[in-house]
């Protein structure tokens, strides 16, 4: 996209410079009166201004379209990233639940073993 902007800038510069050089050459070499030359200069400058304005509008439109395209792509990428983050978060929460449940089960087993051991030791101590 940057390369296109450089190409467009070079084109516009060449277009404007070429138009000015051509107009100046035509005016200098054309044998006519001063009023005719001034009239011709006015007409050519108006034509050049109109062409420049038209080209400026085209560039503005293209820039607006490019900006909209970038915004759309960024919005889509952001939505995708958010969705993936939610998915990963959900997976991590599920894994945490599994580990927690396994830890609770193991803690229950250890508690039962300790209770059994204490009961056995108490039973042996009272006999």
Short mmCIF file of C-alpha atoms in Angstrom, two decimals:
data_model
loop_
_atom_site.label_atom_id
_atom_site.label_comp_id
_atom_site.label_asym_id
_atom_site.label_seq_id
_atom_site.Cartn_x
_atom_site.Cartn_y
_atom_site.Cartn_z
CA UNK A 1 0.00 0.00 0.00
CA UNK A 2 2.88 2.37 0.77
CA UNK A 3 4.37 1.62 -2.63
CA UNK A 4 1.07 2.55 -4.30
CA UNK A 5 1.07 5.89 -2.43
CA UNK A 6 4.64 6.57 -3.62
CA UNK A 7 3.69 5.69 -7.20
CA UNK A 8 0.61 7.89 -6.99
CA UNK A 9 2.61 10.81 -5.60
CA UNK A 10 5.20 10.46 -8.33
CA UNK A 11 2.47 10.29 -10.95
CA UNK A 12 0.73 13.40 -9.63
CA UNK A 13 4.00 15.33 -9.44
CA UNK A 14 4.90 14.33 -12.98
CA UNK A 15 1.42 15.15 -14.21
CA UNK A 16 1.42 18.64 -12.70
CA UNK A 17 4.98 19.45 -13.75
CA UNK A 18 4.36 18.14 -17.26
CA UNK A 19 1.20 20.21 -17.56
CA UNK A 20 2.98 23.36 -16.41
CA UNK A 21 5.96 22.84 -18.71
CA UNK A 22 3.68 22.12 -21.66
CA UNK A 23 1.53 25.15 -20.97
CA UNK A 24 4.53 27.43 -20.56
CA UNK A 25 6.14 26.14 -23.74
CA UNK A 26 2.94 26.59 -25.74
CA UNK A 27 2.48 30.13 -24.47
CA UNK A 28 6.05 31.18 -25.08
CA UNK A 29 6.24 29.76 -28.58
CA UNK A 30 2.77 30.83 -29.74
CA UNK A 31 2.74 34.18 -31.59
CA UNK A 32 -0.23 36.02 -30.16
CA UNK A 33 -1.14 39.25 -28.42
CA UNK A 34 -0.78 39.78 -24.68
CA UNK A 35 -4.54 39.66 -24.04
CA UNK A 36 -4.84 36.41 -25.96
CA UNK A 37 -1.92 34.96 -23.99
CA UNK A 38 -3.47 36.02 -20.67
CA UNK A 39 -6.81 34.53 -21.69
CA UNK A 40 -5.13 31.32 -22.72
CA UNK A 41 -3.19 31.20 -19.44
CA UNK A 42 -6.41 31.68 -17.46
CA UNK A 43 -8.16 28.90 -19.38
CA UNK A 44 -5.25 26.51 -18.97
CA UNK A 45 -4.86 27.27 -15.29
CA UNK A 46 -8.59 26.67 -14.77
CA UNK A 47 -8.35 23.38 -16.66
CA UNK A 48 -5.32 22.35 -14.64
CA UNK A 49 -7.04 23.31 -11.38
CA UNK A 50 -10.11 21.31 -12.36
CA UNK A 51 -8.03 18.25 -13.26
CA UNK A 52 -6.11 18.57 -9.99
CA UNK A 53 -9.33 18.81 -7.99
CA UNK A 54 -10.77 15.77 -9.74
CA UNK A 55 -7.62 13.78 -9.06
CA UNK A 56 -7.62 14.95 -5.45
CA UNK A 57 -11.18 13.70 -5.04
CA UNK A 58 -10.19 10.35 -6.51
CA UNK A 59 -7.24 10.08 -4.12
CA UNK A 60 -9.44 11.03 -1.16
CA UNK A 61 -11.98 8.39 -2.14
CA UNK A 62 -9.28 5.75 -2.50
CA UNK A 63 -7.80 6.74 0.86
CA UNK A 64 -11.24 6.52 2.47
CA UNK A 65 -11.80 3.08 1.00
CA UNK A 66 -8.36 1.92 2.14
CA UNK A 67 -9.02 3.28 5.64
CA UNK A 68 -12.36 1.49 5.81
CA UNK A 69 -10.72 -1.72 4.63
CA UNK A 70 -8.02 -1.46 7.31
CA UNK A 71 -10.64 -0.75 9.98
CA UNK A 72 -12.71 -3.73 8.88
CA UNK A 73 -9.69 -6.02 8.91
CA UNK A 74 -8.58 -4.74 12.31
CA UNK A 75 -12.08 -5.24 13.69
CA UNK A 76 -12.21 -8.79 12.37
CA UNK A 77 -8.75 -9.57 13.76
CA UNK A 78 -9.71 -8.13 17.14
CA UNK A 79 -12.93 -10.16 17.23
CA UNK A 80 -11.01 -13.33 16.30
CA UNK A 81 -8.41 -12.67 19.00
CA UNK A 82 -11.13 -12.05 21.58
CA UNK A 83 -12.90 -15.27 20.60
CA UNK A 84 -9.68 -17.26 20.86
CA UNK A 85 -8.90 -15.69 24.23
CA UNK A 86 -12.33 -16.67 25.54
CA UNK A 87 -11.87 -20.18 24.22
CA UNK A 88 -8.44 -20.55 25.83
CA UNK A 89 -9.76 -19.09 29.08
CA UNK A 90 -12.60 -21.60 29.08
CA UNK A 91 -10.18 -24.45 28.47
CA UNK A 92 -7.92 -23.26 31.27
CA UNK A 93 -10.86 -22.99 33.67
CA UNK A 94 -11.93 -26.52 32.79
CA UNK A 95 -8.41 -27.82 33.39
CA UNK A 96 -8.30 -25.97 36.72
CA UNK A 97 -11.60 -27.61 37.73
CA UNK A 98 -10.26 -31.04 36.81
CA UNK A 99 -7.06 -30.47 38.85
CA UNK A 100 -9.07 -29.10 41.77
CA UNK A 101 -11.46 -32.07 41.73
CA UNK A 102 -8.50 -34.48 41.56
CA UNK A 103 -6.89 -32.65 44.48
CA UNK A 104 -10.11 -32.88 46.51
CA UNK A 105 -10.41 -36.58 45.74
CA UNK A 106 -6.80 -37.19 46.74
CA UNK A 107 -7.24 -35.12 49.92
CA UNK A 108 -10.29 -37.24 50.80
CA UNK A 109 -8.30 -40.42 50.25
CA UNK A 110 -5.46 -39.17 52.44
CA UNK A 111 -7.94 -38.11 55.13
CA UNK A 112 -9.53 -41.57 55.04
CA UNK A 113 -6.12 -43.22 55.27
CA UNK A 114 -5.17 -41.00 58.20
CA UNK A 115 -8.48 -41.74 59.93
CA UNK A 116 -7.97 -45.48 59.38
CA UNK A 117 -4.44 -45.25 60.68
CA UNK A 118 -5.57 -43.29 63.75
CA UNK A 119 -8.36 -45.79 64.44
CA UNK A 120 -5.94 -48.69 64.15
CA UNK A 121 -3.42 -47.01 66.39
CA UNK A 122 -6.10 -46.13 68.91
CA UNK A 123 -7.42 -49.68 68.76
CA UNK A 124 -3.96 -51.10 69.34
CA UNK A 125 -3.21 -48.67 72.11
CA UNK A 126 -6.38 -49.53 74.08
CA UNK A 127 -5.85 -53.28 73.92
#
